[in-house]
Coordinates of C-alpha atoms and ligand atoms in Angstrom, one line a residue:
X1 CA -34.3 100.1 15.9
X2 CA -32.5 100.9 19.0
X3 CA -33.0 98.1 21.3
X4 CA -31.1 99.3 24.6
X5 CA -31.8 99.5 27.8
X6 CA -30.2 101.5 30.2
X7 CA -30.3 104.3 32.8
X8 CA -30.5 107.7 30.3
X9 CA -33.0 105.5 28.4
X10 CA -35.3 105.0 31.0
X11 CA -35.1 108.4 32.4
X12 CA -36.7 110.0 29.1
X13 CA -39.0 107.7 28.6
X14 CA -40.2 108.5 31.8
X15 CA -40.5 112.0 31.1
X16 CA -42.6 111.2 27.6
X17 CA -44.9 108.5 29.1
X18 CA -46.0 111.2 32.0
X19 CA -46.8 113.6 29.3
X20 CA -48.3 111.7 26.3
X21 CA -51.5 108.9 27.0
X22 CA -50.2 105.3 25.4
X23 CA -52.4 103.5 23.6
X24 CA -51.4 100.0 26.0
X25 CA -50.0 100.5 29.9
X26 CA -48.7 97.0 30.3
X27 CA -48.1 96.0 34.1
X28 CA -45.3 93.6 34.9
X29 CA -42.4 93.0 33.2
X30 CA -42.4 89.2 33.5
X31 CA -42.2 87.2 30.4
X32 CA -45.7 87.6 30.1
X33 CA -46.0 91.3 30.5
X34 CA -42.6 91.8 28.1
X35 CA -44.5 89.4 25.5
X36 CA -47.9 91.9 25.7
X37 CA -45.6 94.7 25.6
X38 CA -43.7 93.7 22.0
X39 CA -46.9 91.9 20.9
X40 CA -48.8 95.4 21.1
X41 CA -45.5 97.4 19.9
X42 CA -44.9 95.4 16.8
X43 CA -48.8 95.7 16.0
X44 CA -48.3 99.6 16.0
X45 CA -49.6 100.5 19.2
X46 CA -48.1 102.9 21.4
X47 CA -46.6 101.0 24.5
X48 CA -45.8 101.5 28.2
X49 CA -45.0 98.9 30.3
X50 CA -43.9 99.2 34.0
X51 CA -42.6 96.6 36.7
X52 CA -42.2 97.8 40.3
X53 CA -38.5 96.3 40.2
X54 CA -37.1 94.5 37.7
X55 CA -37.0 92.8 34.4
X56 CA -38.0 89.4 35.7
X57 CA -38.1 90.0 38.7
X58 CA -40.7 87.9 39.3
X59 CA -41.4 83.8 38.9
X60 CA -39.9 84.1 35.3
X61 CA -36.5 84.3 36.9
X62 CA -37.5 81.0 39.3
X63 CA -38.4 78.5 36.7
X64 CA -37.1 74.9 35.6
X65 CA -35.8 77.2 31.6
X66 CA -37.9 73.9 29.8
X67 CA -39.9 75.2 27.0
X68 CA -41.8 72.3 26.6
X69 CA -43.8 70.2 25.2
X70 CA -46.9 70.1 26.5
X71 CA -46.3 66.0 27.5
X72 CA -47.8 66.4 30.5
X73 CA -50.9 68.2 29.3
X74 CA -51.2 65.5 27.0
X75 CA -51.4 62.7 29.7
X76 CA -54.0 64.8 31.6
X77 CA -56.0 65.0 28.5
X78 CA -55.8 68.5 27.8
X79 CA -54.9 67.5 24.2
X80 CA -55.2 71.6 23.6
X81 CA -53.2 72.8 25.8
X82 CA -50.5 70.6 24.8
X83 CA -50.4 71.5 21.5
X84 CA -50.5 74.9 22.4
X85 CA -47.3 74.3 23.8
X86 CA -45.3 72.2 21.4
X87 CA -46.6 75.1 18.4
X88 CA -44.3 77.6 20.9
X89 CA -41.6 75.5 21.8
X90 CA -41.5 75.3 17.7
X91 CA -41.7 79.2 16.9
X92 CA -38.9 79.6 19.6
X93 CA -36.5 77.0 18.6
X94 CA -37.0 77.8 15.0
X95 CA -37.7 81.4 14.1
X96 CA -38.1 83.8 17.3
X97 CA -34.9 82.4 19.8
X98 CA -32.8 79.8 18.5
X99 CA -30.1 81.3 20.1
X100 CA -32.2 80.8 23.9
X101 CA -33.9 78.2 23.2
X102 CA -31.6 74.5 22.1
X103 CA -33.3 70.9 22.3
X104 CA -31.4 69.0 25.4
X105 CA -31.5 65.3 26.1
X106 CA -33.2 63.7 29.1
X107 CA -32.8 60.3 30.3
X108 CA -34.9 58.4 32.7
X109 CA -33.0 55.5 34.3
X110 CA -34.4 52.0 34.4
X111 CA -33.7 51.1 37.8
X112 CA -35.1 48.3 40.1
X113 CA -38.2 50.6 40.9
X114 CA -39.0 51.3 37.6
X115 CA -42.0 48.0 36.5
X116 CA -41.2 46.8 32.8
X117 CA -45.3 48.3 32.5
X118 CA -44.1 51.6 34.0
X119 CA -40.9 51.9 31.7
X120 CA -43.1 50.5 28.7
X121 CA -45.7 53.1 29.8
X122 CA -43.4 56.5 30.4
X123 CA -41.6 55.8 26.5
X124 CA -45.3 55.5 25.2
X125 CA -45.7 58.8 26.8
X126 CA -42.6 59.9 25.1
X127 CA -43.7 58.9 21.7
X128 CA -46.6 60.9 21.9
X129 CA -44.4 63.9 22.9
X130 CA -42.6 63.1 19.7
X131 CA -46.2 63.0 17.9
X132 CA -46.4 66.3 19.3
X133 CA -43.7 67.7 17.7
X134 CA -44.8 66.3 14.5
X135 CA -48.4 68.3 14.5
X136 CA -46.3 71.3 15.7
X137 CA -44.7 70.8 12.5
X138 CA -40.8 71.1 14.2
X139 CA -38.6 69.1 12.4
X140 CA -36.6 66.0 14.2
X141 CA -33.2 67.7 13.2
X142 CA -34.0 70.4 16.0
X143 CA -35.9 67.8 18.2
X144 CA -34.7 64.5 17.9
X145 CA -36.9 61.5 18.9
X146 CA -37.1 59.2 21.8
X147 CA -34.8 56.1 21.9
X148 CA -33.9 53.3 24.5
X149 CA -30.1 52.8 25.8
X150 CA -28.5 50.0 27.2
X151 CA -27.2 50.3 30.6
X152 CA -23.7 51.0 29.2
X153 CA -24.9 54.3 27.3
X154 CA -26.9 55.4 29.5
X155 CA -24.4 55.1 32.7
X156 CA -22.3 57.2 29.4
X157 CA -24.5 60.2 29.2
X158 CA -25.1 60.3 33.0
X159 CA -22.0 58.5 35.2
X160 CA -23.3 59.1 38.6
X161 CA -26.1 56.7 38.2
X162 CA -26.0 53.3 40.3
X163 CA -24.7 50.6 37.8
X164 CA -26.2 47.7 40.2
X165 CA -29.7 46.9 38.7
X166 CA -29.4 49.5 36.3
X167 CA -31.8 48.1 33.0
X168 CA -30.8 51.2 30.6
X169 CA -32.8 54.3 29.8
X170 CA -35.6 56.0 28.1
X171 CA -34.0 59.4 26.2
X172 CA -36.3 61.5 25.1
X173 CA -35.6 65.2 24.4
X174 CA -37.4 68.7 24.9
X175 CA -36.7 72.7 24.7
X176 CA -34.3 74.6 27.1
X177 CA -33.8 78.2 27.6
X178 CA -29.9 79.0 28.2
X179 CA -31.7 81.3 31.1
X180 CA -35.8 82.6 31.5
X181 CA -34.4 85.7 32.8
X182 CA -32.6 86.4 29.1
X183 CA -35.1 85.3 27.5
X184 CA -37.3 88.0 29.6
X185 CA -35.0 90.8 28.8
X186 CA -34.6 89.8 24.8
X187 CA -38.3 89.9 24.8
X188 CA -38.2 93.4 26.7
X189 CA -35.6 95.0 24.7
X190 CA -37.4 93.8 21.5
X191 CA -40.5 95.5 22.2
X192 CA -38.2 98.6 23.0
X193 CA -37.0 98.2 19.9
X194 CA -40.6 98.7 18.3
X195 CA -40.7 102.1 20.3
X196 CA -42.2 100.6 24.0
X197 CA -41.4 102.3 26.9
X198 CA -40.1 100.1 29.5
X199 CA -39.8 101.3 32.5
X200 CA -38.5 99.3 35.3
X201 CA -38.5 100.3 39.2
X202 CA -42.1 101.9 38.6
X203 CA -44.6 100.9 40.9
X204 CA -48.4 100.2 39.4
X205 CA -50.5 101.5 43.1
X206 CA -53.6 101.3 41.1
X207 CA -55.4 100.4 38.1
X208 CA -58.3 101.7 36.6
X209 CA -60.1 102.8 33.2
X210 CA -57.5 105.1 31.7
X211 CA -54.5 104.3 33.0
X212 CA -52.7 103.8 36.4
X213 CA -51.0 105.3 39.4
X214 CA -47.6 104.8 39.6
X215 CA -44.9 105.0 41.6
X216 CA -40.9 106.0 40.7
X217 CA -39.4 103.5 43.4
X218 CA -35.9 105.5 42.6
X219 CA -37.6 108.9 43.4
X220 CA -40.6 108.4 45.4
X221 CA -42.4 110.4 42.8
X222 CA -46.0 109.4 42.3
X223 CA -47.4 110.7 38.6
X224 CA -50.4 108.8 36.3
X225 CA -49.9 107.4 33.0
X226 CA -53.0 107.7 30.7
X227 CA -53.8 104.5 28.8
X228 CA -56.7 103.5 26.7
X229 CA -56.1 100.1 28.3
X230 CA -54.3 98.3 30.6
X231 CA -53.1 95.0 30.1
X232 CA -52.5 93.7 34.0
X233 CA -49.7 91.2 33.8
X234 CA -48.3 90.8 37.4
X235 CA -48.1 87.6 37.8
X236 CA -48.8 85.9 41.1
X237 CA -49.4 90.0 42.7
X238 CA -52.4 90.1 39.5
X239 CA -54.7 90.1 42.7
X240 CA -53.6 93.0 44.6
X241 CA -53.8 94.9 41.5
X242 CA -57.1 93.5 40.7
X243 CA -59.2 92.1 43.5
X244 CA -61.7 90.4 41.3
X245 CA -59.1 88.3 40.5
X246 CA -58.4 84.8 43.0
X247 CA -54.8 83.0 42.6
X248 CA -53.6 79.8 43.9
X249 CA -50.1 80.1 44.1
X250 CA -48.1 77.0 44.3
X251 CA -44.4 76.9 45.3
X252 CA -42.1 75.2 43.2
X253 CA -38.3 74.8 44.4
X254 CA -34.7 73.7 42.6
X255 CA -31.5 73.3 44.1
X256 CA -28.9 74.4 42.8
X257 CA -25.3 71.7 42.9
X258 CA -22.1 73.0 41.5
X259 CA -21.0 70.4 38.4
X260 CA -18.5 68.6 40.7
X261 CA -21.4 67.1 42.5
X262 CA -22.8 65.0 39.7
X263 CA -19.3 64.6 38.1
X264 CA -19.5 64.2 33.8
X265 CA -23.2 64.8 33.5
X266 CA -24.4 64.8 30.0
X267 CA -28.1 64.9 29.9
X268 CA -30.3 66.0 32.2
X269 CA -32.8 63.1 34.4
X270 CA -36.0 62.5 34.9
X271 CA -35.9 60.7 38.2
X272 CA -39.0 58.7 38.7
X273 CA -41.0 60.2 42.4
X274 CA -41.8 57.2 44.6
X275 CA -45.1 56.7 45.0
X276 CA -46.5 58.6 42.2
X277 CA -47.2 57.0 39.0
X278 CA -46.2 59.8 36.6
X279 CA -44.7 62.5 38.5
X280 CA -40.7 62.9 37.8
X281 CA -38.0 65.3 39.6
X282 CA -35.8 66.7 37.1
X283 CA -32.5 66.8 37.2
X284 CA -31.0 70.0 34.9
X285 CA -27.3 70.3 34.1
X286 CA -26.8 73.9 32.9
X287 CA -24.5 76.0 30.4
X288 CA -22.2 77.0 33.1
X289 CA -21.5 74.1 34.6
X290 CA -23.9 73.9 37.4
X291 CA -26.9 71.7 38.1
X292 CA -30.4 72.3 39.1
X293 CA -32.4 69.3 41.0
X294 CA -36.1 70.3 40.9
X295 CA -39.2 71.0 41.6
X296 CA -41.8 70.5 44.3
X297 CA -45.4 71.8 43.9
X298 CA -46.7 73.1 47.2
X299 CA -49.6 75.2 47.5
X300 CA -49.1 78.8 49.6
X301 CA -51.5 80.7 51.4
X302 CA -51.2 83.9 52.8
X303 CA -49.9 87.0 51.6
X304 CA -47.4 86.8 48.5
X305 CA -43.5 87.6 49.3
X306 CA -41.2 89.2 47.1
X307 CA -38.9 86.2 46.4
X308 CA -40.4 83.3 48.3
X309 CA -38.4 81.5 50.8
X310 CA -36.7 78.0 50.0
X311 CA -37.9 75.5 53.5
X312 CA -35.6 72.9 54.6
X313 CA -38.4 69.9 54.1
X314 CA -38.5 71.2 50.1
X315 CA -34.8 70.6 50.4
X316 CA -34.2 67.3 51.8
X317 CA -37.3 66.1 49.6
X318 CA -35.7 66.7 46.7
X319 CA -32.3 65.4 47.4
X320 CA -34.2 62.2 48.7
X321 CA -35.7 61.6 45.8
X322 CA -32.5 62.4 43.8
X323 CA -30.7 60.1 46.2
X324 CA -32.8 56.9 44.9
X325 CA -31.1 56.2 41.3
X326 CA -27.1 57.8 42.5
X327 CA -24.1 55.5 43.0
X328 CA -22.6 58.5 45.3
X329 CA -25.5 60.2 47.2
X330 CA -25.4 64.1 47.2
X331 CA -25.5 65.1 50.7
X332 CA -26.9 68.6 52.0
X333 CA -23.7 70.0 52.4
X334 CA -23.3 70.0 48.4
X335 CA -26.5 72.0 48.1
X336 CA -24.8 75.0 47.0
X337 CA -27.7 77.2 46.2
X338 CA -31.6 76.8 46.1
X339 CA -34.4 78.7 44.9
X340 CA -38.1 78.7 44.8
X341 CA -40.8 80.5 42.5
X342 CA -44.7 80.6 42.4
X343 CA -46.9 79.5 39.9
X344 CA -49.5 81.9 39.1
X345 CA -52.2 79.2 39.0
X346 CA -55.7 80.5 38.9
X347 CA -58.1 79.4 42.0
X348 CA -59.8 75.9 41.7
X349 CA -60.8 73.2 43.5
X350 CA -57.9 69.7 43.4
X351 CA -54.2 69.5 44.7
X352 CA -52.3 72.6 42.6
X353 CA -50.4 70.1 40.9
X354 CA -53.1 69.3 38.9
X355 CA -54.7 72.6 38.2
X356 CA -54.8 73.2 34.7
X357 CA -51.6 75.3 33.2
X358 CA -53.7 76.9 30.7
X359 CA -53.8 80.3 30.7
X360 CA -56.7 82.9 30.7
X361 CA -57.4 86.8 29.3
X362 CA -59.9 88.4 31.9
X363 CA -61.8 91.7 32.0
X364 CA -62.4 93.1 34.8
X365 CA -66.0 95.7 35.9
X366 CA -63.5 98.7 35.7
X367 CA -62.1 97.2 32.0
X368 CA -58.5 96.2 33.2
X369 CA -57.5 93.1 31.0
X370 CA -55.6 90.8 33.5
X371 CA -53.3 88.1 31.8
X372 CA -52.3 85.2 33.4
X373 CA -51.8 81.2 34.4
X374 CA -49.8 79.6 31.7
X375 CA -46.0 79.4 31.3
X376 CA -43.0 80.7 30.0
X377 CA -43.3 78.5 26.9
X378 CA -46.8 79.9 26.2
X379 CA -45.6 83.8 27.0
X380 CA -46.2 84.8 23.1
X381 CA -49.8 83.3 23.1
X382 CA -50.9 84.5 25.9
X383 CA -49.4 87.9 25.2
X384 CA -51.6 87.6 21.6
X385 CA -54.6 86.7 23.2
X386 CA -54.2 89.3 25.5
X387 CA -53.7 92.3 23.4
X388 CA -56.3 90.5 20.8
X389 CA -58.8 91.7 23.9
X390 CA -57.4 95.1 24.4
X391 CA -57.8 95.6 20.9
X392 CA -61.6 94.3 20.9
X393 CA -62.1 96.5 24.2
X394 CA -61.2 100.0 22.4
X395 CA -61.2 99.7 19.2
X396 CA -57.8 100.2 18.7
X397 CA -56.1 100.9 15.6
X398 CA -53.9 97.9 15.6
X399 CA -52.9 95.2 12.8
X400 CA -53.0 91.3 13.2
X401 CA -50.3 89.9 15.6
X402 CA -47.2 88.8 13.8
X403 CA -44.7 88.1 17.0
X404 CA -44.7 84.6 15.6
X405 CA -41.9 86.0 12.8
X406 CA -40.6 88.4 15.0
X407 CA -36.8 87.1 15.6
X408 CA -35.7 88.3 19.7
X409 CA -32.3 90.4 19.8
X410 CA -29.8 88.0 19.4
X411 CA -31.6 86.1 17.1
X412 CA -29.7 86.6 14.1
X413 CA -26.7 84.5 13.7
X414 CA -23.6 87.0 13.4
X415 CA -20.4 84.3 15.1
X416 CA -18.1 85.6 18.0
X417 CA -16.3 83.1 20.9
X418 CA -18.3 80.3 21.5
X419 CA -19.3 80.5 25.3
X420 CA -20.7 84.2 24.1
X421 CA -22.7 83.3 21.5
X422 CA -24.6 80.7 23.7
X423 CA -25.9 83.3 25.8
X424 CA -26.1 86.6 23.6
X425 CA -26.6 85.3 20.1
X426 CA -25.8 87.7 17.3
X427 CA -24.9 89.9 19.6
X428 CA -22.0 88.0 20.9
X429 CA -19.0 90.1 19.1
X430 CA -20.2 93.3 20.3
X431 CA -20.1 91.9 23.7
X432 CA -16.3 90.7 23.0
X433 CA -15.2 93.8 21.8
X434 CA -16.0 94.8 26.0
X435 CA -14.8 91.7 27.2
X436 CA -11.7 92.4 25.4
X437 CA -11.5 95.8 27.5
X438 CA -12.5 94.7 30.7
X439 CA -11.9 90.6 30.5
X440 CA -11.4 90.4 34.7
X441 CA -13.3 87.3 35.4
X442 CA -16.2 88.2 38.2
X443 CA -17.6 84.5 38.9
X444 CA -19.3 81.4 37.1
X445 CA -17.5 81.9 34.0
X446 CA -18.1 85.5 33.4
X447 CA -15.9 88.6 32.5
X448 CA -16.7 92.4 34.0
X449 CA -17.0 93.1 30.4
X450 CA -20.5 91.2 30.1
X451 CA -21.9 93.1 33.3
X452 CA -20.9 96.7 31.3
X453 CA -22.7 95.3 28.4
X454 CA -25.4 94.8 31.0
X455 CA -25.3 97.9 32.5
X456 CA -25.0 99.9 29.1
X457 CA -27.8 97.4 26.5
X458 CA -29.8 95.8 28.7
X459 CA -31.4 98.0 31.4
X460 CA -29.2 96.6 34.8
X461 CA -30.4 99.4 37.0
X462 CA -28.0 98.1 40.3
X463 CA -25.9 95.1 41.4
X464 CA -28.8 93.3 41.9
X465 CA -29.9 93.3 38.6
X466 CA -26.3 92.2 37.8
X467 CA -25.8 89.7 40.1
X468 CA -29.6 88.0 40.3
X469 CA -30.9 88.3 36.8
X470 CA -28.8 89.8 33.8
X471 CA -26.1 86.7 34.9
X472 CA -27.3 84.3 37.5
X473 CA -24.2 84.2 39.7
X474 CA -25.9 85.0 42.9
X475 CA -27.4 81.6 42.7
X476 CA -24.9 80.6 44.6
X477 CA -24.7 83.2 47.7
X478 CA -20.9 82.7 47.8
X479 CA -20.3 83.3 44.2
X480 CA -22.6 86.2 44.7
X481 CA -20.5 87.6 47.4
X482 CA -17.7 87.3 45.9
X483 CA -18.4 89.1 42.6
X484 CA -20.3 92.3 44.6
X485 CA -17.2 94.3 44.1
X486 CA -17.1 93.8 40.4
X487 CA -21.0 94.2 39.9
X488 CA -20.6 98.1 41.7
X489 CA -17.3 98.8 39.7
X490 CA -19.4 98.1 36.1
X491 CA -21.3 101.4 37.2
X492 CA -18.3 103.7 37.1
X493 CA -17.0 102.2 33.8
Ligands
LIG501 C1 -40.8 76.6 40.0 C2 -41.4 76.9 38.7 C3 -40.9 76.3 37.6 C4 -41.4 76.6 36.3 N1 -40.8 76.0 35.2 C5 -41.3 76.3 34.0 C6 -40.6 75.8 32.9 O1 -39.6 75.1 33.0 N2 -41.1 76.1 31.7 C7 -42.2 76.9 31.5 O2 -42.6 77.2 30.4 N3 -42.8 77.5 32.6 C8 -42.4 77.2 33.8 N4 -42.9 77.8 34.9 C9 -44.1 78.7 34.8 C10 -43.5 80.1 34.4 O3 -42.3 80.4 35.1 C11 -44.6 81.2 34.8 O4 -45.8 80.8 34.3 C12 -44.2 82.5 34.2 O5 -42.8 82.8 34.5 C13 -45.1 83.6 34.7 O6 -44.6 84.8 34.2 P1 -45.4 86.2 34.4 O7 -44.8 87.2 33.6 O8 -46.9 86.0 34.3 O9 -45.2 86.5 36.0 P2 -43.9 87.1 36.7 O10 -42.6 86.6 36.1 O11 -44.0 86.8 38.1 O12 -43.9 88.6 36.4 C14 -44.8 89.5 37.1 C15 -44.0 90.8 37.3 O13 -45.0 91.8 37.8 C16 -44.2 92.7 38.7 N5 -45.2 93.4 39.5 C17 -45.9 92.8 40.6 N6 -46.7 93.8 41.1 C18 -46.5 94.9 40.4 C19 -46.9 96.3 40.5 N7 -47.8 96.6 41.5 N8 -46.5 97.2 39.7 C20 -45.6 96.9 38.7 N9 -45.1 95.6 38.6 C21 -45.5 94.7 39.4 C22 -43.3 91.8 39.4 O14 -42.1 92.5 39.8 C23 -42.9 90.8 38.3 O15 -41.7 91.1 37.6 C24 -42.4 77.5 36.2 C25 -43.0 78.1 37.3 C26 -42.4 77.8 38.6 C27 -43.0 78.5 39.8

């Protein structure tokens, strides 16, 4: 099973999938297109799957990394849905990514603001998330249960909050992914490992019955790949692909704080929104040290950018609201980083934040299979239900979907240095062995030897794909800058 990415790789696979017809051309190499791809490569199917620039290139690199769930469904009533979820956020922490995928604690702070009914209210909520859990059948040793905290404890776990008023806290805990964009290129190089082709700066320019055009973005070189479906999986650019397809994208944007500016943080928040009775910004400490303050929900018109701007009003909205339970407020001149990502939502009348989450398998007249709404937690699912249709479509000679019990690379516990294994699992030795070689540190705790093993195993094309989604130092534009240098010298090593 030769799971590796990289340059030589990609070039003959190109040459094979522009000779030989695949049984599945997957487009987009988001979570959800990755997921189609390994679901349809571990059933037996012969596999190409193509993304116009990266792996994860897309939302899947903008999100909040929660696998949750499904709380919120709940409270909206869409008891399925939720339990969709919390099934996932079980087969991930369990079986298919422990090594990605942790339980981390939240705490929402009983300040002032926060009623005795509303506090009573949000830990019901909380119960039923743990009830959740329970019909998903994950055990409480990988998901412990909600609790309440006196002030003391909770002021422990999260020391920047304002001690004046403070009642205590509701903990409660959920799933979270070290990074989406790993867990997008685990899924990718999985499915390579069952024999897909993934091919990565390859333009879809049009879909139809028996393939697609596509475009080398490296060469210019147009050529088709024959397919006996395709599985369209591009996200919130479905549409352009597929015109019978409406989105609603809605923008959604985090900040990003370096550690020092919520000093000792132990779990993340859920900081009540003023005004709304059960809407929360989140407040997400991360492995490395820094912080993310999210998200906002806006919906976009107009025509869909590569990587969606952040606006200043998204910025001091969510520092206002972040502002409300802090001893110390962050000011804007701590923002160190922000980014935003859009949903995929699909078009419906109501305010996008309470558009459904589900997601949905459509065929199109010409019999192109789009796949899309839903979330990172749901990727498997959808990917399942999506292939389930391509098989129906054609016939195809393809078992029952078993991605449920397929582990990710990494996902085998093998040991190495502790700060490795967090982020490449049983892979984390043979990524010491480079770091031993080239152990120069380029930025937010990472050594040059990690952007080699990038380069070499997981398909980093340029410094881009370095900087912005293999790690995630460019986050922070200054860290970014100052580990270009090292990104371009992993090339030549
Ligand atoms: C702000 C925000 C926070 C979120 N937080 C969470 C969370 O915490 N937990 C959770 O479970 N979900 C979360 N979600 C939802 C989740 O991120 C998305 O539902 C999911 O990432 C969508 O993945 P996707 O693969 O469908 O799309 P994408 O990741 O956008 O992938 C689509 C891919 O298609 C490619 N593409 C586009 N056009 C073409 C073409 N013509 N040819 C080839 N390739 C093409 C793009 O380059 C892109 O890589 C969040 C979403 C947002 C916006």
């Amino acid at each position: 099973m030769n799971t590796s990415l990289n340059a030589a790789r990609r070039l003959a696979d190109l040459e094979r999938v522009r000779n030989t017809a695949v049984d599945v051309l997957v487009v987009g190499l988001g979570a959800t297109g990755a997921g189609v791809a390994l679901d349809a490569a571990s059933r037996g199917l012969s596999v190409a799957a193509v993304d116009a620039h990266d792996l994860a290139f897309g939302t899947s690199r903008w999100s909040s990394k929660m696998i949750h769930g499904g709380l919120r469904y709940l409270a909206k009533g869409q008891v399925g849905v939720a339990h969709e979820s919390a099934v996932e956020r079980g087969i991930l922490l369990s079986r298919t990514a422990p090594h990605l995928v942790k339980a981390a604690p939240y705490l929402m702070p009983l300040t002032p603001a926060v009623s005795r009914g509303q506090a009573a209210l949000v830990m019901t909520g909380y119960r039923m998330g743990d009830g959740l859990r329970a019909a998903a059948r994950t055990p409480r040793r990988l998901l412990p249960g909600p609790s309440r905290l006196p002030a003391a404890r909770a002021r422990r776990l999260a020391p920047p909050l304002r001690a004046d008023g403070l009642r205590g806290g509701l903990l409660s805990w959920d799933g979270r992914l070290v990074d989406d964009a790993r867990l997008v290129v685990a899924i990718a190089r999985t499915a390579a490992g069952h024999g897909a082709r993934i091919l990565t700066r390859c333009r879809a320019l049009e879909l139809h019955r028996g393939g697609a055009q596509v475009r080398d973005e490296l060469t210019g070189e147009s050529f088709t790949i024959r397919a006996r479906v395709v599985v369209n999986a591009a996200g919130v650019w479905a549409g352009q692909l597929s015109p019978d397809i409406r989105l609603r994208p809605s923008r959604g944007t985090h900040l990003v704080l370096r550690g020092e500016a919520l000093p000792g943080l132990r779990a993340g928040l859920h900081v009540p929104i003023p005004g709304e009775s059960n809407r929360f910004a989140l407040v997400l400490p991360q492995h490395d040290g820094r912080i993310y303050v999210g998200l906002t929900d806006e919906p976009v018109d107009g025509p869909v950018p590569d990587v969606p701007e952040v606006p200043e009003q998204d910025v001091s909205a969510l520092l206002a609201v972040l502002n409300t339970v802090l001893e110390t407020a962050v000011d804007r001149s701590q923002v160190a980083g922000a980014y935003a990502g859009l949903r995929p939502l699909l078009e419906a009348e109501g305010r996008t934040a309470d558009l459904s989450r589900r997601h949905a398998v459509l065929t199109s007249p010409d019999e192109v299979i789009t796949v899309t709404g839903g979330k990172l937690t749901t990727y498997r699912r959808m990917a399942q239900d999506a292939v389930d249709a391509a098989v129906r479509l054609r016939n195809l000679p393809a078992g029952p979907c078993v991605t449920h019990r397929v582990p990710l690379v990494g996902a085998e516990p093998l040991g190495g240095p502790s700060g490795l294994v967090e982020r490449y699992g049983g892979e984390a030795a043979a990524v010491h062995e480079l770091v031993k070689l080239h152990p120069e540190p380029v930025g937010a705790g990472r050594a040059l030897g990690e952007l080699v093993w990038a380069v070499r195993h997981e398909g980093a094309l340029d410094e881009a794909d370095l900087l912005d989604r293999r790690t995630r130092i460019g986050l922070i534009p200054e860290d970014r800058e100052a580990a270009l240098a090292a990104a371009r010298h992993a090339f030549t090593l």
